[in-house]
N, CA, C and O atoms as a DFTB+ gen file, in Angstrom:
292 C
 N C O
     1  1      -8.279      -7.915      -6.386
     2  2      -8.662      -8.881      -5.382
     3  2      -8.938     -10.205      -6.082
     4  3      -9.408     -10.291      -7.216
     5  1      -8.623     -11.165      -5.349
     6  2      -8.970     -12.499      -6.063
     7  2     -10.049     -13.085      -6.190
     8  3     -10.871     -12.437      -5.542
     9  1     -10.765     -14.389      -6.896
    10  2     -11.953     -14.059      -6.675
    11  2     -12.302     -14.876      -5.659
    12  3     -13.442     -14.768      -5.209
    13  1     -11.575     -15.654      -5.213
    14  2     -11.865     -16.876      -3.798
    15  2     -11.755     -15.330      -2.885
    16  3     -12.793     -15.291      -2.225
    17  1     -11.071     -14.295      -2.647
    18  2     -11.461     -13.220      -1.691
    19  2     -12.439     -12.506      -1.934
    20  3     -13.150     -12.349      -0.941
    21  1     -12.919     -11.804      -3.188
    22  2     -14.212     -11.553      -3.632
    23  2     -15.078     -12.046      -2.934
    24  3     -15.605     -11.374      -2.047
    25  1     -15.454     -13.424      -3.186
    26  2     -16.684     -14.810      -2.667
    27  2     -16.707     -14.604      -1.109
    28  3     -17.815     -14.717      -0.586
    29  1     -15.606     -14.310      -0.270
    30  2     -15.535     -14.188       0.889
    31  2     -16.027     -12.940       1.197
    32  3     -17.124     -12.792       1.736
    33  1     -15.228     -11.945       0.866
    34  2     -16.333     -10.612       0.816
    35  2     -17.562     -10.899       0.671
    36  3     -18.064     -10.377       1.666
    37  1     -18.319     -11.343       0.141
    38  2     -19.442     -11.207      -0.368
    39  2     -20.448     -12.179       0.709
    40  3     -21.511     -11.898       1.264
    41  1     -19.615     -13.423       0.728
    42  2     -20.464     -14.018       1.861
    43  2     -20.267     -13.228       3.253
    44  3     -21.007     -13.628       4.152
    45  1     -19.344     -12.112       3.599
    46  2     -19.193     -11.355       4.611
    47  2     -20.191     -10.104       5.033
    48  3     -20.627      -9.720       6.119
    49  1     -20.403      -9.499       3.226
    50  2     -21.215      -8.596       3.670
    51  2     -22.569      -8.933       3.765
    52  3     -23.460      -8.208       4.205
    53  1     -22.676     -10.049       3.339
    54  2     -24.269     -10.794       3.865
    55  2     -24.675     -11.360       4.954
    56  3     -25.847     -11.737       4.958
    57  1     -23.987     -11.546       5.966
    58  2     -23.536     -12.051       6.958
    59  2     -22.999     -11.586       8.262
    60  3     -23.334     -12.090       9.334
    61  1     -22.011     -10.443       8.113
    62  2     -21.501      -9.978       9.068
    63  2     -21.410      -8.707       8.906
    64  3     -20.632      -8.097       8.173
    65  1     -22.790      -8.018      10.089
    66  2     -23.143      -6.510      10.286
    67  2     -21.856      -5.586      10.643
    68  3     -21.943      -4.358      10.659
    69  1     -20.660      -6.283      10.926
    70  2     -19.232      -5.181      11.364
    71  2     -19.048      -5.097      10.160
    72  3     -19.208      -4.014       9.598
    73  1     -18.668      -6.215       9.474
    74  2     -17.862      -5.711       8.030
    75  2     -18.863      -5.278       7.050
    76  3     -18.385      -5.161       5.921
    77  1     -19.625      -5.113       7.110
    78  2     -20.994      -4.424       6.263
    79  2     -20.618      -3.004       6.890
    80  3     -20.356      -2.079       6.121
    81  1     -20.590      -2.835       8.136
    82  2     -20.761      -0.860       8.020
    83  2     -19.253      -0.834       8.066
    84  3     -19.012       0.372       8.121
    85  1     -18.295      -1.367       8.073
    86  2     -16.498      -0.880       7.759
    87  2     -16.760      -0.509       6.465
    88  3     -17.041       0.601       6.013
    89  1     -16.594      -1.922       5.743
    90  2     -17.332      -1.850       4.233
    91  2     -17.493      -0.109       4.041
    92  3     -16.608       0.635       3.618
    93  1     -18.623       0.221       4.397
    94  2     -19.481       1.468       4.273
    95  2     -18.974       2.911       4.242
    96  3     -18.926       3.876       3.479
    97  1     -18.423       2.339       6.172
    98  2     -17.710       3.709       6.176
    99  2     -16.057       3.890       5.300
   100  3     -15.258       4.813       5.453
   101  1     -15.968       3.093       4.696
   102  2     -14.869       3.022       4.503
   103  2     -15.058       3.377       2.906
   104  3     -14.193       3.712       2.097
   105  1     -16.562       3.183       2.705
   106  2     -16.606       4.054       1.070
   107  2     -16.472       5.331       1.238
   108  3     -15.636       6.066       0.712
   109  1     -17.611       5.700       2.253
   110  2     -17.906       6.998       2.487
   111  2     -16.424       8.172       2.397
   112  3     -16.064       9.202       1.825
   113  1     -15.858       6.960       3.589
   114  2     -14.863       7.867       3.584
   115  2     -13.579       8.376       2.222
   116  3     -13.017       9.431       1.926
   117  1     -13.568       7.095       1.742
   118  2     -13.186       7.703       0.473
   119  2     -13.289       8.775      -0.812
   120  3     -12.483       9.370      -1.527
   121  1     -15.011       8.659      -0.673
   122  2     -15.853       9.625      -1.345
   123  2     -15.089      10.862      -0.485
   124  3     -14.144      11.469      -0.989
   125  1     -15.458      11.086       0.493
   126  2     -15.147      11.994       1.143
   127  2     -13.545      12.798       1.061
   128  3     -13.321      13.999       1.209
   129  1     -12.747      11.902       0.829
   130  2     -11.395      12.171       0.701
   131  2     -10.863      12.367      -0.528
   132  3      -9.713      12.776      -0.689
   133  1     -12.003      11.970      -1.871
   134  2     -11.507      12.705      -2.960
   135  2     -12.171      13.908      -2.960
   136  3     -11.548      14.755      -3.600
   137  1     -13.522      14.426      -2.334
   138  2     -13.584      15.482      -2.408
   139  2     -12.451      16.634      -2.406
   140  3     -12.149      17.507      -3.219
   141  1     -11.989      16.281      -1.220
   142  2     -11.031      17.406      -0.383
   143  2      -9.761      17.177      -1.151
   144  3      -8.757      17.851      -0.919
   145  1      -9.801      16.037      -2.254
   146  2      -8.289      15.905      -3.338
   147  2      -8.519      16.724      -4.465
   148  3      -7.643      16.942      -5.301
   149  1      -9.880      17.275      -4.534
   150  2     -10.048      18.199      -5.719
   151  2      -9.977      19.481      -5.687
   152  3      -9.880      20.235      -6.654
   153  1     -10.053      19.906      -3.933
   154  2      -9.977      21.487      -4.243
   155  2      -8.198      21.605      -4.215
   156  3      -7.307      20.980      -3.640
   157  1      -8.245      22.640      -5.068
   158  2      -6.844      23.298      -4.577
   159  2      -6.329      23.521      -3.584
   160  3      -5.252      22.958      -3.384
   161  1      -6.905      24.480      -2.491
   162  2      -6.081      24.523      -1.302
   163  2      -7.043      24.509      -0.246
   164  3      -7.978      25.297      -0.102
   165  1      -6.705      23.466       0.537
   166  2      -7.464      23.712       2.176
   167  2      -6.862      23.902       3.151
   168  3      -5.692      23.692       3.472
   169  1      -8.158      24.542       3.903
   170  2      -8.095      25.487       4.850
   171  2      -7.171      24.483       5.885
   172  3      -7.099      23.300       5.554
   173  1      -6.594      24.839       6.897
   174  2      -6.269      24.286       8.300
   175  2      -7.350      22.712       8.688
   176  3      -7.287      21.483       8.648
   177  1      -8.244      23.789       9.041
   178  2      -9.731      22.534       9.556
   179  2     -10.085      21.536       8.221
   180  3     -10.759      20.510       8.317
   181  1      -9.589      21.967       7.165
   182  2     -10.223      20.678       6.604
   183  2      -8.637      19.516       5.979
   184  3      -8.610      18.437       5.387
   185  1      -7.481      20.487       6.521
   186  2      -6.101      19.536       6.532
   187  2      -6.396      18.356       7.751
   188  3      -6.182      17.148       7.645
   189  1      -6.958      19.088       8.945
   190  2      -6.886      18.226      10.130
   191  2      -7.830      17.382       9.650
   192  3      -7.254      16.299       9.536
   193  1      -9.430      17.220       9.158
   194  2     -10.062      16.509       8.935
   195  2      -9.453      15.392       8.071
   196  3      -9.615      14.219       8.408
   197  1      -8.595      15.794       6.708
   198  2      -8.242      15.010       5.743
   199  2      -7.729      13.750       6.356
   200  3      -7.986      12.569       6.123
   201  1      -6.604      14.574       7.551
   202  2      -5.868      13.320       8.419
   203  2      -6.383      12.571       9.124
   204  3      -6.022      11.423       9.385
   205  1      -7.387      13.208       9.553
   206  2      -8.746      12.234      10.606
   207  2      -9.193      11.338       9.637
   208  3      -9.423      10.199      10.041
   209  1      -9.336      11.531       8.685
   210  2     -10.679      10.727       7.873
   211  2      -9.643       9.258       7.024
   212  3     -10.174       8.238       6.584
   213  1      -8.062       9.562       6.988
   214  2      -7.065       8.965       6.583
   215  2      -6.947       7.880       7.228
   216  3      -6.954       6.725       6.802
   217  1      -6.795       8.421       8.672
   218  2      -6.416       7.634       9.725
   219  2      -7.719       6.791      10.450
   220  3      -7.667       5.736      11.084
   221  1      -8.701       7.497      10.181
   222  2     -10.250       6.425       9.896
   223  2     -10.260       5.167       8.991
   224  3     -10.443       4.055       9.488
   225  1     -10.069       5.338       7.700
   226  2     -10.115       4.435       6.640
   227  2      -9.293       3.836       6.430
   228  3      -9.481       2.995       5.552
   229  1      -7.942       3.886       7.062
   230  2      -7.134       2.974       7.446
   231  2      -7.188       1.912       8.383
   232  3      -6.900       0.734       8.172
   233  1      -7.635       2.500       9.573
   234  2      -7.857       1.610      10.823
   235  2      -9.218       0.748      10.475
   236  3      -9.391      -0.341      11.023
   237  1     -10.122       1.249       9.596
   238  2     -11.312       0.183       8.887
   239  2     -10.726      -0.609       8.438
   240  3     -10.959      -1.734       8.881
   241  1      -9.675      -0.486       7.351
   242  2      -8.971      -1.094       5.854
   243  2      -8.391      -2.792       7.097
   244  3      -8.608      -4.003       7.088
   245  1      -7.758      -1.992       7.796
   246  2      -6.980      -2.827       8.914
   247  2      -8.190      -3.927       9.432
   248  3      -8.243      -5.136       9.206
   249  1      -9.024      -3.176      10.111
   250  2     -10.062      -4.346      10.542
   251  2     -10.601      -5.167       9.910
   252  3     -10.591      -6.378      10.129
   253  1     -11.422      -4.294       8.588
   254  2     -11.524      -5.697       7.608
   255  2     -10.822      -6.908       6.988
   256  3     -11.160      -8.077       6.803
   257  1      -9.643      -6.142       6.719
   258  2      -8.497      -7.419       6.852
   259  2      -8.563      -8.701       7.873
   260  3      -8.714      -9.874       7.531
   261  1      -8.386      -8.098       9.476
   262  2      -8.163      -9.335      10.219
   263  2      -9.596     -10.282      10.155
   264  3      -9.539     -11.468      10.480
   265  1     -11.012      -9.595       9.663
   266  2     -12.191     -10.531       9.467
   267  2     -12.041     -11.027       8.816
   268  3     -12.129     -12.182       9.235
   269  1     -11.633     -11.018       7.016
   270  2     -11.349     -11.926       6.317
   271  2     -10.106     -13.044       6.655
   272  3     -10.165     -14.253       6.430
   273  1      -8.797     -12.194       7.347
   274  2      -8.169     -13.611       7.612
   275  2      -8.644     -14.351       9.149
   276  3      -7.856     -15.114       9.708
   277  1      -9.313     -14.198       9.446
   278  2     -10.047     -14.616      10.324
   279  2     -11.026     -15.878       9.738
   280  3     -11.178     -17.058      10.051
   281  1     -11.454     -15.205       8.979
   282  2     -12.778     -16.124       7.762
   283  2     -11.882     -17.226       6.667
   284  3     -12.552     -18.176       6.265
   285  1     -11.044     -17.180       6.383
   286  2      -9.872     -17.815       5.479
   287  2      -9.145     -18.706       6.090
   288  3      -8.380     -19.495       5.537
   289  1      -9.385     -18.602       7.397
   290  2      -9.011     -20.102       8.348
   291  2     -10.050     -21.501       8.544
   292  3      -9.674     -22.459       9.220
């Protein structure tokens, strides 16, 4: 990341309570998704979760995006 986007991040997460919990959940969810990259094999229910939690931290990844180019105007 650059650091003029860095600086923006940063004045974002001080500032703006949406991109502070995207931010968040969007660690979490990562944490969460290497878990389930370390076991060997999962079950059904935790394939469907993997894809839930994918398709979570994407659609965050997405939103935070349009706030910063939102903020960069």
């Amino acid at each position: 990341m650059e650091e003029k986007d860095q600086a923006l991040s940063q004045r974002l997460w001080d500032s703006n309570a949406r991109f502070r919990m995207l931010y968040e959940e969007h660690r979490l969810l990562e944490r969460d998704l290497e878990i389930l990259a370390d076991k060997p094999h999962l079950t059904p229910g935790e394939e469907v979760d993997r894809k839930k939690m994918q398709k979570l931290k994407l659609a965050g990844r997405d939103e935070m995006e349009r706030i910063l180019n939102a903020h960069r105007q």
